[in-house]
Amino acid sequence: MLLERLGKELLYFDGGMGTLLQSKGLQPGELPEVWNLEHAEEIVDIHKSYFEAGSDIVLSNTFGANAIKFHDSKYGLKEIVTAGIQNAKKAAELGVHDGRTTYVALDVGPTGKLLKPMGDLSFEDAYEAFKETMIYGEEAGADLIELGIPFSDPTAEGPVIQEANVRALAGGVTTDKVFAMVEKIRKNTKIPMVFMTYANVVFSYGTERFIRKAAEVGMDGLILPDVPFEEK
C-alpha cells in the first residue's frame, strides 16, 4: 500500500512533461491536456520512458485540467482527466519490466485565473474546480494526488510551470489558502494527497507549523525538490 511506503522508502517521481510535449510538436497556446485524447500515443510514450528509466510514481498529464479552463472545450473535463490517468496506467503496463509496484499521481495545477480581489475568481469557485478534477481523477484510478503550492523561484521546473507559479502568486494564492482548500477537498476524496513545493515555502511558514497544519488538513506527504535526500 502506498501510504505504508511514503516516508519509509526512496520512491522516484518522473520529470518534466511540458518541454517534452513541445519537442513533439505542442504549439504555443495549445492546451497540453488535449493531447491525452488527440495524441494519446505520444503521452503514453513519454510516461513509458519515465517508467523504463526507473520512476516509481508518474504524474498524469493533467496539470491544467480544471472546469474553469475546459468549460468551453470540445472535450469534457471528465474525459480529459480519465484519459490522462488511463494513458499513464497503460504506460506502466508497457514500461515496467522488473515487477516493481508503480503508481500514477493525478497532477493538479493552478486554475489559470486570478483570485479575488486581484481577479474575478472566488475561493469557492476555485475550490469547486479543484474538487471536480480530483473526484474525476480518483474515479479514473489515480493512486494519489499531487497538489502544488506556488513559489516565487521554482528552479526545478520548466518555463510553463514557472509561469504558472508566478501567475498563482500574483493572483493571491497563499499557503494558508491552499491549506483551507485542501481541508474542504479532503472531505470528497480518500486517496493519498501530497504537496509539491519548495523549501523556502516550508521554512518561511515554520517547518513544524507547516507539517502540523498539513497533517491536520489531511495531507499524506510532501515533495521538496530543492532539498537533498541526505537532509531528509
PDB file of C-alpha atoms in Angstrom:
ATOM      1  CA  MET A   1       0.000   0.000   0.000  1.00  0.00           C
ATOM      2  CA  LEU A   2       1.329   3.414  -0.974  1.00  0.00           C
ATOM      3  CA  LEU A   3       0.702   5.070   2.395  1.00  0.00           C
ATOM      4  CA  GLU A   4       2.884   2.442   4.046  1.00  0.00           C
ATOM      5  CA  ARG A   5       5.767   3.294   1.692  1.00  0.00           C
ATOM      6  CA  LEU A   6       5.638   7.103   1.842  1.00  0.00           C
ATOM      7  CA  GLY A   7       8.421   8.419   4.038  1.00  0.00           C
ATOM      8  CA  LYS A   8       9.893   4.966   4.560  1.00  0.00           C
ATOM      9  CA  GLU A   9      11.264   4.126   1.120  1.00  0.00           C
ATOM     10  CA  LEU A  10      13.057   6.066  -1.568  1.00  0.00           C
ATOM     11  CA  LEU A  11      10.447   6.489  -4.313  1.00  0.00           C
ATOM     12  CA  TYR A  12      11.295   8.193  -7.590  1.00  0.00           C
ATOM     13  CA  PHE A  13       8.941  10.576  -9.373  1.00  0.00           C
ATOM     14  CA  ASP A  14       9.180  11.436 -13.063  1.00  0.00           C
ATOM     15  CA  GLY A  15      10.450  14.667 -14.631  1.00  0.00           C
ATOM     16  CA  GLY A  16       9.136  17.316 -16.989  1.00  0.00           C
ATOM     17  CA  MET A  17       6.188  16.892 -19.342  1.00  0.00           C
ATOM     18  CA  GLY A  18       5.685  20.295 -20.989  1.00  0.00           C
ATOM     19  CA  THR A  19       9.139  20.573 -22.551  1.00  0.00           C
ATOM     20  CA  LEU A  20       8.881  17.042 -23.942  1.00  0.00           C
ATOM     21  CA  LEU A  21       5.476  17.823 -25.458  1.00  0.00           C
ATOM     22  CA  GLN A  22       6.955  20.933 -27.060  1.00  0.00           C
ATOM     23  CA  SER A  23       9.678  18.795 -28.602  1.00  0.00           C
ATOM     24  CA  LYS A  24       6.940  16.568 -30.028  1.00  0.00           C
ATOM     25  CA  GLY A  25       5.073  19.476 -31.589  1.00  0.00           C
ATOM     26  CA  LEU A  26       2.936  21.135 -28.923  1.00  0.00           C
ATOM     27  CA  GLN A  27       2.191  24.630 -30.212  1.00  0.00           C
ATOM     28  CA  PRO A  28       2.105  27.912 -28.230  1.00  0.00           C
ATOM     29  CA  GLY A  29      -1.356  28.394 -26.740  1.00  0.00           C
ATOM     30  CA  GLU A  30      -2.322  24.758 -27.288  1.00  0.00           C
ATOM     31  CA  LEU A  31      -3.704  23.016 -24.195  1.00  0.00           C
ATOM     32  CA  PRO A  32      -1.329  20.129 -23.340  1.00  0.00           C
ATOM     33  CA  GLU A  33      -4.120  18.139 -21.685  1.00  0.00           C
ATOM     34  CA  VAL A  34      -5.974  17.816 -25.010  1.00  0.00           C
ATOM     35  CA  TRP A  35      -3.096  15.585 -26.138  1.00  0.00           C
ATOM     36  CA  ASN A  36      -4.442  12.952 -23.733  1.00  0.00           C
ATOM     37  CA  LEU A  37      -7.111  12.317 -26.383  1.00  0.00           C
ATOM     38  CA  GLU A  38      -5.755  13.630 -29.666  1.00  0.00           C
ATOM     39  CA  HIS A  39      -2.172  12.353 -29.304  1.00  0.00           C
ATOM     40  CA  ALA A  40      -2.529   9.656 -26.675  1.00  0.00           C
ATOM     41  CA  GLU A  41       0.308   7.604 -28.156  1.00  0.00           C
ATOM     42  CA  GLU A  42       2.755  10.459 -27.565  1.00  0.00           C
ATOM     43  CA  ILE A  43       1.643  10.851 -23.946  1.00  0.00           C
ATOM     44  CA  VAL A  44       1.929   7.118 -23.315  1.00  0.00           C
ATOM     45  CA  ASP A  45       5.405   7.135 -24.864  1.00  0.00           C
ATOM     46  CA  ILE A  46       6.621   9.890 -22.510  1.00  0.00           C
ATOM     47  CA  HIS A  47       5.188   8.172 -19.429  1.00  0.00           C
ATOM     48  CA  LYS A  48       6.618   4.849 -20.602  1.00  0.00           C
ATOM     49  CA  SER A  49      10.090   6.357 -20.904  1.00  0.00           C
ATOM     50  CA  TYR A  50       9.944   7.513 -17.290  1.00  0.00           C
ATOM     51  CA  PHE A  51       8.812   4.106 -16.054  1.00  0.00           C
ATOM     52  CA  GLU A  52      11.588   2.452 -18.060  1.00  0.00           C
ATOM     53  CA  ALA A  53      14.101   4.866 -16.511  1.00  0.00           C
ATOM     54  CA  GLY A  54      13.031   3.746 -13.024  1.00  0.00           C
ATOM     55  CA  SER A  55      10.249   6.104 -11.925  1.00  0.00           C
ATOM     56  CA  ASP A  56       8.001   4.663  -9.244  1.00  0.00           C
ATOM     57  CA  ILE A  57       5.419   7.449  -9.485  1.00  0.00           C
ATOM     58  CA  VAL A  58       4.437   9.166 -12.717  1.00  0.00           C
ATOM     59  CA  LEU A  59       2.278  12.282 -12.907  1.00  0.00           C
ATOM     60  CA  SER A  60      -0.690  12.313 -15.262  1.00  0.00           C
ATOM     61  CA  ASN A  61      -0.818  14.959 -17.991  1.00  0.00           C
ATOM     62  CA  THR A  62      -3.483  16.926 -16.109  1.00  0.00           C
ATOM     63  CA  PHE A  63      -1.598  19.919 -14.690  1.00  0.00           C
ATOM     64  CA  GLY A  64      -4.018  22.415 -16.265  1.00  0.00           C
ATOM     65  CA  ALA A  65      -7.125  20.249 -16.302  1.00  0.00           C
ATOM     66  CA  ASN A  66      -9.945  22.007 -14.475  1.00  0.00           C
ATOM     67  CA  ALA A  67     -13.522  23.065 -15.127  1.00  0.00           C
ATOM     68  CA  ILE A  68     -12.565  26.724 -15.492  1.00  0.00           C
ATOM     69  CA  LYS A  69     -10.062  26.125 -18.258  1.00  0.00           C
ATOM     70  CA  PHE A  70     -12.130  23.495 -20.060  1.00  0.00           C
ATOM     71  CA  HIS A  71     -15.616  24.961 -19.672  1.00  0.00           C
ATOM     72  CA  ASP A  72     -15.881  25.706 -23.410  1.00  0.00           C
ATOM     73  CA  SER A  73     -13.606  22.965 -24.730  1.00  0.00           C
ATOM     74  CA  LYS A  74     -14.826  20.408 -27.246  1.00  0.00           C
ATOM     75  CA  TYR A  75     -13.785  17.789 -24.697  1.00  0.00           C
ATOM     76  CA  GLY A  76     -15.318  17.453 -21.237  1.00  0.00           C
ATOM     77  CA  LEU A  77     -13.167  17.688 -18.135  1.00  0.00           C
ATOM     78  CA  LYS A  78     -14.007  14.135 -17.062  1.00  0.00           C
ATOM     79  CA  GLU A  79     -12.961  12.860 -20.483  1.00  0.00           C
ATOM     80  CA  ILE A  80      -9.640  14.733 -20.281  1.00  0.00           C
ATOM     81  CA  VAL A  81      -8.806  13.604 -16.745  1.00  0.00           C
ATOM     82  CA  THR A  82      -9.856   9.991 -17.322  1.00  0.00           C
ATOM     83  CA  ALA A  83      -7.730   9.758 -20.457  1.00  0.00           C
ATOM     84  CA  GLY A  84      -4.792  11.288 -18.581  1.00  0.00           C
ATOM     85  CA  ILE A  85      -4.907   8.617 -15.883  1.00  0.00           C
ATOM     86  CA  GLN A  86      -5.524   5.798 -18.365  1.00  0.00           C
ATOM     87  CA  ASN A  87      -2.549   6.841 -20.518  1.00  0.00           C
ATOM     88  CA  ALA A  88      -0.228   6.719 -17.514  1.00  0.00           C
ATOM     89  CA  LYS A  89      -1.626   3.347 -16.419  1.00  0.00           C
ATOM     90  CA  LYS A  90      -1.108   1.954 -19.907  1.00  0.00           C
ATOM     91  CA  ALA A  91       2.459   3.256 -19.904  1.00  0.00           C
ATOM     92  CA  ALA A  92       3.136   1.411 -16.651  1.00  0.00           C
ATOM     93  CA  GLU A  93       1.949  -1.825 -18.232  1.00  0.00           C
ATOM     94  CA  LEU A  94       4.293  -1.266 -21.168  1.00  0.00           C
ATOM     95  CA  GLY A  95       7.272   0.235 -19.388  1.00  0.00           C
ATOM     96  CA  VAL A  96       7.705  -1.699 -16.126  1.00  0.00           C
ATOM     97  CA  HIS A  97       9.651  -4.904 -16.704  1.00  0.00           C
ATOM     98  CA  ASP A  98      11.114  -5.670 -13.267  1.00  0.00           C
ATOM     99  CA  GLY A  99       7.926  -6.439 -11.360  1.00  0.00           C
ATOM    100  CA  ARG A 100       8.107  -3.380  -9.101  1.00  0.00           C
ATOM    101  CA  THR A 101       4.918  -1.702  -7.915  1.00  0.00           C
ATOM    102  CA  THR A 102       4.339   1.675  -9.547  1.00  0.00           C
ATOM    103  CA  TYR A 103       1.784   4.439  -9.115  1.00  0.00           C
ATOM    104  CA  VAL A 104       0.021   7.135 -11.110  1.00  0.00           C
ATOM    105  CA  ALA A 105      -0.469  10.529  -9.494  1.00  0.00           C
ATOM    106  CA  LEU A 106      -3.129  12.988 -10.561  1.00  0.00           C
ATOM    107  CA  ASP A 107      -1.221  16.211 -11.269  1.00  0.00           C
ATOM    108  CA  VAL A 108      -3.211  19.272 -10.142  1.00  0.00           C
ATOM    109  CA  GLY A 109      -2.011  22.758 -11.070  1.00  0.00           C
ATOM    110  CA  PRO A 110      -3.380  26.318 -10.958  1.00  0.00           C
ATOM    111  CA  THR A 111      -6.731  27.279 -12.482  1.00  0.00           C
ATOM    112  CA  GLY A 112      -5.186  29.909 -14.749  1.00  0.00           C
ATOM    113  CA  LYS A 113      -7.400  32.600 -13.185  1.00  0.00           C
ATOM    114  CA  LEU A 114      -6.637  35.219 -10.546  1.00  0.00           C
ATOM    115  CA  LEU A 115      -8.346  35.014  -7.166  1.00  0.00           C
ATOM    116  CA  LYS A 116     -10.356  37.935  -5.851  1.00  0.00           C
ATOM    117  CA  PRO A 117      -9.566  40.777  -5.241  1.00  0.00           C
ATOM    118  CA  MET A 118      -6.753  40.595  -7.811  1.00  0.00           C
ATOM    119  CA  GLY A 119      -9.096  38.890 -10.286  1.00  0.00           C
ATOM    120  CA  ASP A 120     -12.664  37.640 -10.581  1.00  0.00           C
ATOM    121  CA  LEU A 121     -12.304  34.063  -9.283  1.00  0.00           C
ATOM    122  CA  SER A 122     -13.800  33.432  -5.860  1.00  0.00           C
ATOM    123  CA  PHE A 123     -12.335  30.966  -3.373  1.00  0.00           C
ATOM    124  CA  GLU A 124     -15.485  28.840  -3.606  1.00  0.00           C
ATOM    125  CA  ASP A 125     -15.333  28.650  -7.416  1.00  0.00           C
ATOM    126  CA  ALA A 126     -11.665  27.675  -7.246  1.00  0.00           C
ATOM    127  CA  TYR A 127     -12.467  25.018  -4.673  1.00  0.00           C
ATOM    128  CA  GLU A 128     -15.258  23.586  -6.837  1.00  0.00           C
ATOM    129  CA  ALA A 129     -12.928  23.449  -9.850  1.00  0.00           C
ATOM    130  CA  PHE A 130     -10.214  21.579  -7.953  1.00  0.00           C
ATOM    131  CA  LYS A 131     -12.728  19.269  -6.275  1.00  0.00           C
ATOM    132  CA  GLU A 132     -14.219  18.228  -9.613  1.00  0.00           C
ATOM    133  CA  THR A 133     -10.819  17.426 -11.095  1.00  0.00           C
ATOM    134  CA  MET A 134      -9.802  15.382  -8.058  1.00  0.00           C
ATOM    135  CA  ILE A 135     -13.041  13.412  -7.963  1.00  0.00           C
ATOM    136  CA  TYR A 136     -12.667  12.513 -11.644  1.00  0.00           C
ATOM    137  CA  GLY A 137      -9.042  11.528 -11.064  1.00  0.00           C
ATOM    138  CA  GLU A 138      -9.897   9.234  -8.187  1.00  0.00           C
ATOM    139  CA  GLU A 139     -12.750   7.675 -10.162  1.00  0.00           C
ATOM    140  CA  ALA A 140     -10.357   7.057 -13.077  1.00  0.00           C
ATOM    141  CA  GLY A 141      -7.979   5.114 -10.841  1.00  0.00           C
ATOM    142  CA  ALA A 142      -5.337   7.609  -9.704  1.00  0.00           C
ATOM    143  CA  ASP A 143      -3.284   6.242  -6.820  1.00  0.00           C
ATOM    144  CA  LEU A 144      -2.557   9.636  -5.288  1.00  0.00           C
ATOM    145  CA  ILE A 145      -2.952  13.369  -5.896  1.00  0.00           C
ATOM    146  CA  GLU A 146      -0.080  15.831  -6.216  1.00  0.00           C
ATOM    147  CA  LEU A 147      -1.047  19.419  -5.433  1.00  0.00           C
ATOM    148  CA  GLY A 148       1.400  22.275  -5.834  1.00  0.00           C
ATOM    149  CA  ILE A 149       1.968  25.247  -3.536  1.00  0.00           C
ATOM    150  CA  PRO A 150       3.360  28.111  -5.662  1.00  0.00           C
ATOM    151  CA  PHE A 151       6.807  29.556  -5.015  1.00  0.00           C
ATOM    152  CA  SER A 152       8.472  32.637  -6.483  1.00  0.00           C
ATOM    153  CA  ASP A 153      11.643  30.863  -7.669  1.00  0.00           C
ATOM    154  CA  PRO A 154      10.730  27.285  -8.746  1.00  0.00           C
ATOM    155  CA  THR A 155      14.175  26.305 -10.009  1.00  0.00           C
ATOM    156  CA  ALA A 156      13.301  22.641 -10.602  1.00  0.00           C
ATOM    157  CA  GLU A 157      10.502  23.495 -13.040  1.00  0.00           C
ATOM    158  CA  GLY A 158      10.315  24.192 -16.740  1.00  0.00           C
ATOM    159  CA  PRO A 159       9.140  27.525 -18.148  1.00  0.00           C
ATOM    160  CA  VAL A 160       5.447  26.571 -18.289  1.00  0.00           C
ATOM    161  CA  ILE A 161       5.172  25.680 -14.611  1.00  0.00           C
ATOM    162  CA  GLN A 162       7.443  28.564 -13.621  1.00  0.00           C
ATOM    163  CA  GLU A 163       4.976  30.939 -15.265  1.00  0.00           C
ATOM    164  CA  ALA A 164       2.063  29.155 -13.563  1.00  0.00           C
ATOM    165  CA  ASN A 165       3.741  29.742 -10.188  1.00  0.00           C
ATOM    166  CA  VAL A 166       4.216  33.431 -10.924  1.00  0.00           C
ATOM    167  CA  ARG A 167       0.589  33.849 -12.009  1.00  0.00           C
ATOM    168  CA  ALA A 168      -0.718  31.971  -8.980  1.00  0.00           C
ATOM    169  CA  LEU A 169       1.252  34.152  -6.570  1.00  0.00           C
ATOM    170  CA  ALA A 170       0.222  37.315  -8.403  1.00  0.00           C
ATOM    171  CA  GLY A 171      -3.368  36.125  -8.192  1.00  0.00           C
ATOM    172  CA  GLY A 172      -3.370  35.973  -4.412  1.00  0.00           C
ATOM    173  CA  VAL A 173      -2.688  32.284  -3.746  1.00  0.00           C
ATOM    174  CA  THR A 174      -1.108  31.780  -0.334  1.00  0.00           C
ATOM    175  CA  THR A 175      -0.082  28.754   1.681  1.00  0.00           C
ATOM    176  CA  ASP A 176      -2.981  29.268   4.082  1.00  0.00           C
ATOM    177  CA  LYS A 177      -5.463  29.444   1.201  1.00  0.00           C
ATOM    178  CA  VAL A 178      -4.084  26.156  -0.156  1.00  0.00           C
ATOM    179  CA  PHE A 179      -4.459  24.585   3.289  1.00  0.00           C
ATOM    180  CA  ALA A 180      -8.054  25.819   3.521  1.00  0.00           C
ATOM    181  CA  MET A 181      -8.862  24.384   0.107  1.00  0.00           C
ATOM    182  CA  VAL A 182      -7.298  21.019   0.926  1.00  0.00           C
ATOM    183  CA  GLU A 183      -9.281  20.800   4.148  1.00  0.00           C
ATOM    184  CA  LYS A 184     -12.511  21.091   2.166  1.00  0.00           C
ATOM    185  CA  ILE A 185     -11.388  18.839  -0.680  1.00  0.00           C
ATOM    186  CA  ARG A 186     -10.307  16.105   1.739  1.00  0.00           C
ATOM    187  CA  LYS A 187     -13.977  15.524   2.546  1.00  0.00           C
ATOM    188  CA  ASN A 188     -14.529  14.351  -1.048  1.00  0.00           C
ATOM    189  CA  THR A 189     -11.531  12.126  -1.706  1.00  0.00           C
ATOM    190  CA  LYS A 190      -9.920   9.211   0.126  1.00  0.00           C
ATOM    191  CA  ILE A 191      -6.721   8.563  -1.841  1.00  0.00           C
ATOM    192  CA  PRO A 192      -3.343   9.890  -0.603  1.00  0.00           C
ATOM    193  CA  MET A 193      -2.537  13.549  -1.262  1.00  0.00           C
ATOM    194  CA  VAL A 194       0.939  15.106  -1.326  1.00  0.00           C
ATOM    195  CA  PHE A 195       2.170  18.665  -1.651  1.00  0.00           C
ATOM    196  CA  MET A 196       4.789  19.667  -4.196  1.00  0.00           C
ATOM    197  CA  THR A 197       6.573  22.870  -3.202  1.00  0.00           C
ATOM    198  CA  TYR A 198       9.959  24.290  -2.238  1.00  0.00           C
ATOM    199  CA  ALA A 199      11.958  24.529   0.963  1.00  0.00           C
ATOM    200  CA  ASN A 200      11.517  28.275   1.387  1.00  0.00           C
ATOM    201  CA  VAL A 201       7.733  27.877   1.477  1.00  0.00           C
ATOM    202  CA  VAL A 202       8.043  25.448   4.384  1.00  0.00           C
ATOM    203  CA  PHE A 203      10.808  27.333   6.208  1.00  0.00           C
ATOM    204  CA  SER A 204       9.092  30.734   5.928  1.00  0.00           C
ATOM    205  CA  TYR A 205       5.842  29.253   7.242  1.00  0.00           C
ATOM    206  CA  GLY A 206       7.722  27.484  10.022  1.00  0.00           C
ATOM    207  CA  THR A 207       8.737  23.873   9.459  1.00  0.00           C
ATOM    208  CA  GLU A 208       6.950  22.337  12.448  1.00  0.00           C
ATOM    209  CA  ARG A 209       3.923  24.591  11.943  1.00  0.00           C
ATOM    210  CA  PHE A 210       3.729  23.661   8.248  1.00  0.00           C
ATOM    211  CA  ILE A 211       3.994  19.911   8.876  1.00  0.00           C
ATOM    212  CA  ARG A 212       1.458  20.057  11.689  1.00  0.00           C
ATOM    213  CA  LYS A 213      -1.018  22.039   9.573  1.00  0.00           C
ATOM    214  CA  ALA A 214      -0.552  19.748   6.564  1.00  0.00           C
ATOM    215  CA  ALA A 215      -1.343  16.727   8.717  1.00  0.00           C
ATOM    216  CA  GLU A 216      -4.368  18.453  10.237  1.00  0.00           C
ATOM    217  CA  VAL A 217      -5.949  19.153   6.837  1.00  0.00           C
ATOM    218  CA  GLY A 218      -5.344  15.601   5.635  1.00  0.00           C
ATOM    219  CA  MET A 219      -2.133  15.661   3.595  1.00  0.00           C
ATOM    220  CA  ASP A 220      -0.067  12.472   3.457  1.00  0.00           C
ATOM    221  CA  GLY A 221       3.268  13.633   2.068  1.00  0.00           C
ATOM    222  CA  LEU A 222       5.499  16.490   0.986  1.00  0.00           C
ATOM    223  CA  ILE A 223       7.806  16.767  -2.044  1.00  0.00           C
ATOM    224  CA  LEU A 224      10.651  19.306  -1.774  1.00  0.00           C
ATOM    225  CA  PRO A 225      12.740  19.025  -4.961  1.00  0.00           C
ATOM    226  CA  ASP A 226      15.359  21.524  -3.762  1.00  0.00           C
ATOM    227  CA  VAL A 227      16.187  19.624  -0.547  1.00  0.00           C
ATOM    228  CA  PRO A 228      18.907  16.951  -0.931  1.00  0.00           C
ATOM    229  CA  PHE A 229      17.934  13.419   0.051  1.00  0.00           C
ATOM    230  CA  GLU A 230      20.615  13.472   2.767  1.00  0.00           C
ATOM    231  CA  GLU A 231      18.692  16.275   4.533  1.00  0.00           C
ATOM    232  CA  LYS A 232      15.504  14.209   4.848  1.00  0.00           C
TER     233      LYS A 232
END
